[in-house]
CSV table of C-alpha atoms in Angstrom, one decimal:
chain,number,residue,atom,x,y,z
A,1,MET,CA,-7.3,-0.7,31.3
A,2,THR,CA,-6.3,3.5,31.6
A,3,GLU,CA,-4.3,4.2,29.0
A,4,SER,CA,-2.2,8.1,28.8
A,5,ALA,CA,-1.7,9.1,25.6
A,6,GLU,CA,0.1,8.0,23.2
A,7,GLY,CA,2.7,8.8,20.6
A,8,THR,CA,6.4,9.9,20.2
A,9,GLY,CA,5.9,12.6,17.5
A,10,PRO,CA,6.9,11.3,14.2
A,11,ASN,CA,10.4,12.2,12.9
A,12,LEU,CA,10.5,11.9,9.1
A,13,PRO,CA,13.2,14.2,7.7
A,14,GLY,CA,11.8,17.4,7.1
A,15,SER,CA,8.5,19.3,8.1
A,16,LYS,CA,5.9,18.3,4.8
A,17,PRO,CA,5.2,14.5,2.4
A,18,VAL,CA,7.2,14.5,-0.3
A,19,ARG,CA,6.6,15.1,-3.2
A,20,GLY,CA,9.9,15.1,-5.9
A,21,GLU,CA,10.5,11.8,-6.2
A,22,ALA,CA,10.0,9.8,-9.4
A,23,ALA,CA,9.6,6.2,-9.7
A,24,TRP,CA,10.2,2.9,-10.9
A,25,ILE,CA,6.5,1.3,-10.1
A,26,ALA,CA,5.3,-1.5,-11.3
A,27,ALA,CA,1.3,-0.1,-10.1
A,28,VAL,CA,-1.2,-3.2,-9.6
A,29,GLY,CA,-3.6,-0.8,-9.2
A,30,LEU,CA,-4.3,2.3,-6.1
A,31,ALA,CA,-4.9,0.0,-3.7
A,32,LEU,CA,-1.0,0.8,-2.7
A,33,ALA,CA,-0.5,1.0,0.1
A,34,VAL,CA,-3.4,1.3,1.6
A,35,ALA,CA,-4.0,-2.8,0.9
A,36,VAL,CA,-1.1,-3.1,1.9
A,37,PHE,CA,-0.7,-2.8,5.1
A,38,TRP,CA,-3.7,-3.8,6.2
A,39,TRP,CA,-3.2,-7.7,5.0
A,40,ALA,CA,0.2,-7.9,6.7
A,41,TYR,CA,-1.1,-7.0,9.6
A,42,THR,CA,-5.5,-8.0,9.8
A,43,PRO,CA,-4.6,-11.7,11.3
A,44,SER,CA,-7.8,-12.8,10.3
A,45,GLN,CA,-7.2,-11.8,6.5
A,46,THR,CA,-4.8,-14.1,5.0
A,47,PRO,CA,-1.2,-12.8,6.7
A,48,PRO,CA,2.1,-12.9,4.9
A,49,GLY,CA,3.8,-15.2,5.5
A,50,PRO,CA,7.8,-14.6,7.0
A,51,ALA,CA,9.8,-11.9,5.1
A,52,SER,CA,12.4,-14.4,3.5
A,53,THR,CA,9.6,-15.0,1.4
A,54,ARG,CA,10.1,-11.6,-0.4
A,55,LYS,CA,12.3,-11.6,-3.3
A,56,THR,CA,15.1,-8.9,-1.8
A,57,ALA,CA,15.0,-9.2,1.9
A,58,GLY,CA,17.7,-8.2,3.6
A,59,ALA,CA,19.6,-7.4,0.7
A,60,ARG,CA,18.6,-4.3,-0.1
A,61,PRO,CA,21.1,-1.4,0.0
A,62,THR,CA,21.1,1.1,3.1
A,63,SER,CA,23.6,4.0,1.1
A,64,GLY,CA,23.7,5.9,-1.8
A,65,PHE,CA,20.5,7.9,-2.3
A,66,VAL,CA,20.2,10.9,-3.4
A,67,GLY,CA,16.6,11.1,-4.3
A,68,ALA,CA,14.6,11.8,-6.8
A,69,ARG,CA,14.4,15.3,-7.4
A,70,ALA,CA,17.0,14.4,-8.5
A,71,CYS,CA,15.7,12.7,-11.7
A,72,LYS,CA,13.3,15.7,-12.7
A,73,ASP,CA,16.9,16.9,-15.4
A,74,CYS,CA,16.8,14.5,-17.3
A,75,HIS,CA,13.3,12.1,-16.8
A,76,PRO,CA,10.6,15.2,-16.2
A,77,GLY,CA,7.3,13.5,-17.7
A,78,GLU,CA,8.2,10.1,-15.0
A,79,TYR,CA,9.0,12.7,-12.6
A,80,ALA,CA,5.6,14.5,-12.8
A,81,ALA,CA,4.0,11.2,-13.3
A,82,TYR,CA,4.8,10.1,-10.1
A,83,THR,CA,4.9,13.4,-7.8
A,84,SER,CA,0.5,12.6,-8.7
A,85,SER,CA,0.4,9.4,-7.9
A,86,GLY,CA,-0.6,7.5,-4.3
A,87,HIS,CA,2.7,5.8,-4.0
A,88,ALA,CA,4.4,9.4,-3.4
A,89,ARG,CA,1.9,9.8,-0.2
A,90,THR,CA,2.3,6.5,0.7
A,91,LEU,CA,3.6,7.2,4.7
A,92,ARG,CA,3.5,11.0,5.9
A,93,PRO,CA,4.2,13.0,9.6
A,94,ALA,CA,-0.5,12.1,10.4
A,95,ALA,CA,-0.5,16.1,11.6
A,96,LYS,CA,1.0,16.9,8.0
A,97,THR,CA,-2.1,15.2,6.1
A,98,ASP,CA,-5.0,17.2,4.2
A,99,LEU,CA,-7.3,14.9,6.4
A,100,ALA,CA,-5.9,16.1,9.2
A,101,ARG,CA,-7.3,19.5,8.5
A,102,TRP,CA,-10.0,18.1,7.4
A,103,LEU,CA,-10.3,16.0,11.0
A,104,ASP,CA,-9.9,18.7,12.9
A,105,SER,CA,-12.5,19.6,15.5
A,106,ARG,CA,-14.8,16.8,14.1
A,107,THR,CA,-16.2,13.2,15.9
A,108,ALA,CA,-16.3,9.5,14.7
A,109,ASP,CA,-18.1,7.0,15.9
A,110,ASP,CA,-17.3,4.3,16.4
A,111,SER,CA,-19.7,1.4,14.9
A,112,GLU,CA,-19.2,-1.5,17.2
A,113,ARG,CA,-19.5,0.6,20.4
A,114,PRO,CA,-23.2,2.3,20.8
A,115,GLY,CA,-22.5,5.7,22.4
A,116,ALA,CA,-18.0,5.3,21.5
A,117,SER,CA,-17.0,8.5,19.6
A,118,TRP,CA,-13.6,10.2,19.5
A,119,THR,CA,-13.4,14.0,18.5
A,120,PHE,CA,-10.0,14.6,16.6
A,121,GLN,CA,-7.4,17.9,16.7
A,122,ARG,CA,-4.7,19.5,15.0
A,123,ASP,CA,-2.5,21.1,17.3
A,124,GLY,CA,0.6,22.1,15.8
A,125,ASP,CA,2.8,18.9,14.5
A,126,ARG,CA,0.6,16.8,16.3
A,127,LEU,CA,-3.2,15.1,15.8
A,128,ILE,CA,-4.7,13.4,19.1
A,129,ALA,CA,-7.7,11.6,19.1
A,130,GLN,CA,-9.4,12.0,22.7
A,131,PRO,CA,-12.2,9.7,23.5
A,132,VAL,CA,-15.4,11.5,23.9
A,133,ASP,CA,-16.8,8.7,26.3
A,134,GLY,CA,-14.1,7.7,28.6
A,135,GLU,CA,-14.4,4.8,29.8
A,136,GLY,CA,-10.5,4.5,30.8
A,137,VAL,CA,-9.3,5.5,27.4
A,138,GLY,CA,-6.9,7.4,26.9
A,139,ARG,CA,-6.0,10.2,24.5
A,140,VAL,CA,-4.5,8.5,21.2
A,141,LEU,CA,-1.7,10.8,19.2
A,142,LEU,CA,-1.3,10.3,16.2
A,143,ASP,CA,2.3,10.2,14.4
A,144,TYR,CA,1.6,8.4,11.4
A,145,ALA,CA,-1.1,8.1,8.0
A,146,PHE,CA,-0.1,5.6,6.8
A,147,GLY,CA,-2.0,5.3,2.2
A,148,SER,CA,-2.5,7.8,0.0
A,149,GLY,CA,-6.3,8.9,0.7
A,150,LYS,CA,-7.0,7.3,-2.6
A,151,HIS,CA,-8.9,3.9,-0.7
A,152,ALA,CA,-8.5,4.7,2.9
A,153,MET,CA,-5.8,5.8,4.8
A,154,THR,CA,-4.7,4.3,8.8
A,155,PHE,CA,-2.9,5.7,11.8
A,156,LEU,CA,-0.2,3.9,13.7
A,157,SER,CA,0.3,5.3,17.0
A,158,MET,CA,4.6,4.8,18.0
A,159,ARG,CA,5.0,3.5,21.6
A,160,ASP,CA,8.1,2.2,23.4
A,161,GLU,CA,10.9,0.8,22.0
A,162,VAL,CA,11.9,-3.0,22.3
A,163,ASN,CA,15.5,-3.4,22.2
A,164,GLY,CA,16.1,-0.3,20.2
A,165,GLN,CA,13.6,-1.0,17.5
A,166,PRO,CA,10.3,0.4,17.3
A,167,ARG,CA,6.6,-0.5,17.2
A,168,ALA,CA,3.3,0.6,17.1
A,169,LYS,CA,0.2,0.9,17.4
A,170,GLU,CA,-2.6,0.7,14.5
A,171,TYR,CA,-5.9,3.8,15.3
A,172,ARG,CA,-8.5,1.8,15.8
A,173,LEU,CA,-10.6,4.0,13.4
A,174,SER,CA,-9.1,4.7,9.7
A,175,TYR,CA,-10.5,7.1,7.3
A,176,PHE,CA,-12.9,5.4,4.5
A,177,HIS,CA,-12.4,7.9,1.0
A,178,HIS,CA,-15.9,6.5,-0.8
A,179,LYS,CA,-17.9,7.7,2.7
A,180,ASP,CA,-15.5,10.5,3.1
A,181,ALA,CA,-15.9,8.8,6.9
A,182,MET,CA,-14.1,7.9,9.7
A,183,ASP,CA,-15.0,4.6,10.5
A,184,LEU,CA,-13.6,0.4,11.9
A,185,THR,CA,-9.9,-0.5,10.8
A,186,PRO,CA,-10.3,-3.6,8.9
A,187,GLY,CA,-8.9,-6.7,11.0
A,188,GLN,CA,-10.0,-5.0,13.7
A,189,ARG,CA,-13.9,-5.1,13.9
A,190,ARG,CA,-14.9,-7.7,17.0
A,191,LYS,CA,-11.9,-7.8,18.3
A,192,ILE,CA,-11.7,-5.5,21.4
A,193,GLY,CA,-10.8,-7.9,24.4
A,194,GLN,CA,-8.2,-9.9,22.0
A,195,PRO,CA,-4.6,-9.6,23.4
A,196,ASP,CA,-3.5,-6.6,22.0
A,197,TYR,CA,-6.5,-4.8,20.7
A,198,SER,CA,-8.5,-2.5,22.9
A,199,PRO,CA,-11.0,0.1,22.8
A,200,SER,CA,-7.8,2.7,20.6
A,201,GLY,CA,-6.3,-0.3,18.5
A,202,ARG,CA,-4.7,-3.5,18.2
A,203,GLU,CA,-0.5,-3.5,19.7
A,204,LEU,CA,2.0,-4.4,16.8
A,205,THR,CA,5.2,-6.2,18.1
A,206,VAL,CA,8.2,-5.0,16.4
A,207,GLU,CA,8.9,-6.8,13.6
A,208,LEU,CA,5.1,-5.5,12.5
A,209,THR,CA,6.1,-2.4,12.8
A,210,PHE,CA,8.8,-2.7,10.9
A,211,LYS,CA,6.5,-4.6,8.2
A,212,CYS,CA,4.0,-1.8,8.3
A,213,PHE,CA,7.1,0.6,7.6
A,214,GLU,CA,9.2,-1.9,4.6
A,215,CYS,CA,6.4,-1.2,2.2
A,216,HIS,CA,5.5,2.3,2.6
A,217,THR,CA,9.3,3.4,2.4
A,218,THR,CA,11.7,3.8,0.0
A,219,ARG,CA,14.9,3.3,3.2
A,220,THR,CA,13.6,2.0,6.6
A,221,SER,CA,17.6,2.4,7.9
A,222,ASP,CA,20.6,3.9,6.9
A,223,ARG,CA,21.9,1.4,9.2
A,224,SER,CA,20.4,-2.4,7.9
A,225,ALA,CA,17.8,-2.9,5.6
A,226,THR,CA,16.5,-5.4,7.8
A,227,GLU,CA,15.6,-2.7,10.9
A,228,LEU,CA,13.6,1.2,11.3
A,229,ASP,CA,15.4,4.4,11.9
A,230,LEU,CA,12.8,6.8,12.5
A,231,ALA,CA,15.2,9.5,12.0
A,232,THR,CA,17.0,8.4,8.7
A,233,LEU,CA,13.9,6.2,6.9
A,234,ILE,CA,13.2,7.6,4.0
A,235,PRO,CA,9.3,7.6,3.3
A,236,ASN,CA,6.4,6.9,0.7
A,237,VAL,CA,8.2,4.6,-2.5
A,238,SER,CA,10.0,6.2,-4.8
A,239,CYS,CA,12.7,5.3,-7.8
A,240,GLU,CA,14.4,4.5,-5.5
A,241,ARG,CA,12.4,1.6,-3.9
A,242,CYS,CA,12.8,0.4,-6.8
A,243,HIS,CA,15.5,1.0,-9.2
A,244,GLY,CA,18.4,0.9,-6.1
A,245,PRO,CA,19.9,3.7,-5.4
A,246,GLY,CA,20.8,6.4,-8.0
A,247,ARG,CA,24.3,8.0,-6.7
A,248,ALA,CA,27.2,6.3,-8.9
A,249,HIS,CA,24.1,7.2,-11.5
A,250,VAL,CA,22.7,11.1,-11.2
A,251,ASP,CA,27.0,11.7,-10.8
A,252,ALA,CA,27.9,9.9,-13.9
A,253,ALA,CA,25.1,11.5,-15.4
A,254,ARG,CA,25.9,14.7,-15.0
A,255,ARG,CA,30.4,14.2,-16.0
A,256,GLY,CA,28.1,13.3,-19.3
A,257,GLU,CA,30.0,9.4,-18.6
A,258,GLY,CA,27.5,6.4,-19.6
A,259,PRO,CA,26.9,3.9,-19.0
A,260,LEU,CA,24.3,4.7,-17.1
A,261,ALA,CA,22.8,2.2,-15.7
A,262,MET,CA,20.8,2.1,-12.2
A,263,PRO,CA,21.1,-1.3,-10.2
A,264,PHE,CA,17.5,-2.2,-10.5
A,265,GLY,CA,14.9,-1.5,-13.5
A,266,PRO,CA,13.0,-3.3,-17.0
A,267,GLU,CA,16.3,-3.4,-18.6
A,268,SER,CA,17.4,-6.6,-16.0
A,269,TRP,CA,14.2,-7.9,-15.2
A,270,THR,CA,11.8,-10.0,-17.1
A,271,ALA,CA,7.8,-9.5,-16.7
A,272,ASN,CA,8.2,-12.3,-13.8
A,273,GLU,CA,11.0,-11.0,-11.7
A,274,LEU,CA,8.9,-7.2,-12.5
A,275,SER,CA,5.5,-8.4,-11.0
A,276,ARG,CA,6.8,-10.5,-8.7
A,277,SER,CA,8.9,-6.9,-7.2
A,278,CYS,CA,5.7,-5.2,-7.2
A,279,GLY,CA,4.5,-8.3,-5.2
A,280,GLU,CA,6.8,-7.4,-2.0
A,281,CYS,CA,4.7,-5.3,-1.1
A,282,HIS,CA,1.3,-5.9,-2.8
A,283,ARG,CA,2.0,-9.6,-1.6
A,284,LEU,CA,2.5,-13.1,-3.1
A,285,ALA,CA,1.3,-16.2,-3.2
A,286,GLU,CA,3.8,-17.6,-0.6
A,287,MET,CA,3.0,-14.5,1.9
A,288,ALA,CA,-0.1,-16.7,2.7
A,289,PRO,CA,-2.1,-20.0,4.0
A,290,ALA,CA,-2.2,-22.4,0.6
A,291,SER,CA,-5.8,-22.7,1.4
A,292,ALA,CA,-6.2,-19.1,0.3
A,293,ILE,CA,-5.4,-19.0,-2.7
A,294,ARG,CA,-8.4,-19.8,-4.4
A,295,ALA,CA,-9.8,-18.4,-7.0
A,296,GLY,CA,-13.0,-16.1,-5.8
A,297,ASN,CA,-12.0,-15.9,-2.5
A,298,SER,CA,-13.1,-11.9,-2.1
A,299,GLU,CA,-9.8,-11.2,0.8
A,300,LEU,CA,-7.4,-11.6,-2.0
A,301,VAL,CA,-8.8,-8.8,-4.7
A,302,ARG,CA,-6.8,-5.6,-3.2
A,303,PHE,CA,-3.6,-8.2,-3.4
A,304,GLN,CA,-4.1,-8.1,-7.0
A,305,THR,CA,-0.4,-9.6,-8.0
A,306,ILE,CA,-1.6,-12.7,-6.6
A,307,GLY,CA,-4.5,-12.9,-9.1
A,308,LEU,CA,-2.5,-11.8,-11.6
A,309,LEU,CA,0.3,-14.7,-11.5
A,310,GLN,CA,-2.5,-17.2,-10.7
A,311,SER,CA,-4.3,-16.4,-14.0
A,312,ALA,CA,-4.6,-18.4,-17.2
A,313,CYS,CA,-3.3,-14.8,-19.2
A,314,TYR,CA,-0.3,-15.1,-17.1
A,315,ARG,CA,0.8,-18.1,-16.9
A,316,ARG,CA,0.1,-18.9,-20.8
A,317,SER,CA,1.5,-14.9,-22.3
A,318,GLU,CA,5.3,-16.9,-22.2
A,319,GLY,CA,7.1,-14.6,-20.4
A,320,ARG,CA,5.2,-11.5,-21.4
A,321,LEU,CA,2.8,-10.0,-18.9
A,322,SER,CA,3.5,-7.9,-16.0
A,323,CYS,CA,2.1,-5.7,-14.8
A,324,ALA,CA,3.7,-3.1,-16.4
A,325,THR,CA,1.6,-5.0,-19.6
A,326,CYS,CA,-1.5,-3.1,-18.6
A,327,HIS,CA,0.1,0.1,-16.2
A,328,GLU,CA,2.0,2.9,-16.6
A,329,PRO,CA,4.7,2.1,-13.8
A,330,HIS,CA,5.0,6.0,-13.3
A,331,SER,CA,1.6,7.3,-13.2
A,332,ARG,CA,-1.6,7.6,-11.4
A,333,THR,CA,-3.9,3.6,-12.1
A,334,SER,CA,-6.0,4.7,-15.4
A,335,THR,CA,-9.1,4.6,-15.7
A,336,ASN,CA,-9.7,3.9,-19.5
A,337,ARG,CA,-11.9,1.3,-19.7
A,338,PRO,CA,-10.8,1.4,-23.8
A,339,ALA,CA,-7.6,1.0,-23.4
A,340,TYR,CA,-7.6,-2.0,-21.2
A,341,MET,CA,-9.6,-3.4,-23.5
A,342,ALA,CA,-7.5,-2.8,-26.2
A,343,ILE,CA,-5.1,-4.5,-24.2
A,344,CYS,CA,-7.1,-7.8,-23.9
A,345,LEU,CA,-7.6,-7.9,-27.7
A,346,ASP,CA,-4.5,-7.3,-28.8
A,347,CYS,CA,-3.9,-10.3,-27.5
A,348,HIS,CA,-6.9,-12.4,-27.6
A,349,GLU,CA,-8.3,-11.0,-31.3
A,350,GLY,CA,-7.6,-13.0,-34.5
A,351,PRO,CA,-8.9,-16.3,-36.2
A,352,SER,CA,-5.6,-17.7,-34.1
A,353,ARG,CA,-6.0,-16.9,-30.8
A,354,ALA,CA,-8.4,-17.1,-28.4
A,355,VAL,CA,-11.5,-14.4,-28.5
A,356,CYS,CA,-14.6,-15.3,-26.2
A,357,PRO,CA,-17.1,-16.7,-26.9
A,358,VAL,CA,-20.2,-13.8,-25.8
A,359,SER,CA,-18.7,-11.2,-26.6
A,360,PRO,CA,-15.0,-11.0,-29.1
A,361,ARG,CA,-15.2,-7.3,-28.6
A,362,ASP,CA,-16.0,-5.7,-25.7
A,363,GLY,CA,-17.0,-6.2,-21.9
A,364,CYS,CA,-13.6,-8.2,-21.3
A,365,LEU,CA,-13.2,-6.4,-17.9
A,366,ASP,CA,-17.2,-6.3,-16.7
A,367,CYS,CA,-16.8,-10.1,-17.4
A,368,HIS,CA,-13.5,-11.6,-16.1
A,369,MET,CA,-12.0,-8.7,-14.4
A,370,PRO,CA,-15.4,-7.2,-12.3
A,371,ARG,CA,-14.6,-5.0,-9.4
A,372,GLN,CA,-15.5,-6.8,-6.4
A,373,ASP,CA,-16.0,-5.6,-2.3
A,374,ALA,CA,-12.4,-6.0,-1.0
A,375,GLY,CA,-14.0,-5.0,2.3
A,376,ASN,CA,-15.9,-1.9,4.0
A,377,GLY,CA,-17.0,-0.7,0.4
A,378,MET,CA,-13.6,-0.2,-0.8
A,379,LEU,CA,-13.7,-1.7,-4.6
A,380,PHE,CA,-11.1,-3.1,-6.1
A,381,THR,CA,-10.4,-5.1,-9.3
A,382,ASP,CA,-10.5,-8.6,-9.3
A,383,HIS,CA,-7.1,-9.8,-11.3
A,384,TRP,CA,-7.8,-13.2,-11.3
A,385,ILE,CA,-8.0,-13.3,-15.5
A,386,ARG,CA,-10.6,-15.5,-15.5
A,387,ALA,CA,-13.5,-17.9,-17.6
A,388,GLU,CA,-15.9,-18.7,-14.1
A,389,PRO,CA,-18.9,-16.5,-14.0
A,390,GLU,CA,-19.9,-19.0,-11.4
A,391,GLU,CA,-17.4,-17.4,-9.3
A,392,ILE,CA,-17.6,-14.0,-9.9
A,393,ARG,CA,-19.7,-11.7,-8.2
A,394,PRO,CA,-19.2,-8.7,-9.8
A,395,ALA,CA,-19.6,-5.6,-7.0
A,396,PRO,CA,-23.0,-3.2,-7.4
């Protein structure tokens, strides 16, 4: 089938990536957005359940947002940490990314279709993918880039609206950082010819398009938390996504009044609530088929919240262990292995505590939280902290 030029062009507020929005994100590694996005829309990989399973689905406010630059004066440390994190770059106009400049005039092969390739062109505010081989496939206008690029980045092209709601197409190729190359978007291998799949990508329904934007934005619309409005969405996962709208808080602070409570936040959350808040996008067990929730399932490794909430460490922590126990919530995920080891030993060292008989003071991460290949060569840490080595296959 011949396809015409696809996409209607990005319409994010402002023409530059939003970098000035400080966040309370209980970080669970920089699987970030890319992990969220791919699982949400890959039917072969433990799809999520309905949005109603999410803790705050349909209940998020749509007004009172100020943008996190307003947080900088009082919270400069958190602001600085956030702006360097992946959550600050979960959604951008495709043509405005550094990747678009890198792709300009490059050609990438479709590894599943011998002889088929795409050439990319950055033309002002547009990023265009042009098929080299033809075969009745038209050029694709890549409107939005999803993911920080730390692990990968996937593109969406906006299509005609359905009943006033946007829908999109997921482009056939994604960028993979560890390869520094374009390759097949997860979930699209061996799918050409199946319903909604073509040589240029996968057609998404209105519902799937919304879910995609929902986990990569602070607000999807100023009208309703269950709608997507490209003109009024707030891109990226910022402080107000997790703390709630900050206008009343900021206004009170500037007047020197108190108390300065935010609608949501750690001071009012239990460890379970905090982790489940992360799991709204990093996934929860009830969002997947029951048969998929098992130790050793490599498809789960990039959905860290699922593994953590199944682990014996979490279940026996008496409500103390959460994502934020190990991860500073505003920053890029740390790679300081000794610091993580110290957190393990804080609970597991001492005569009255369970100590590993193999290596009581070292090697916890390599044995109990190994990195695994989650697909396409991307390595993620297994958060199902368990002691069954036969079920753990550390990545080389």
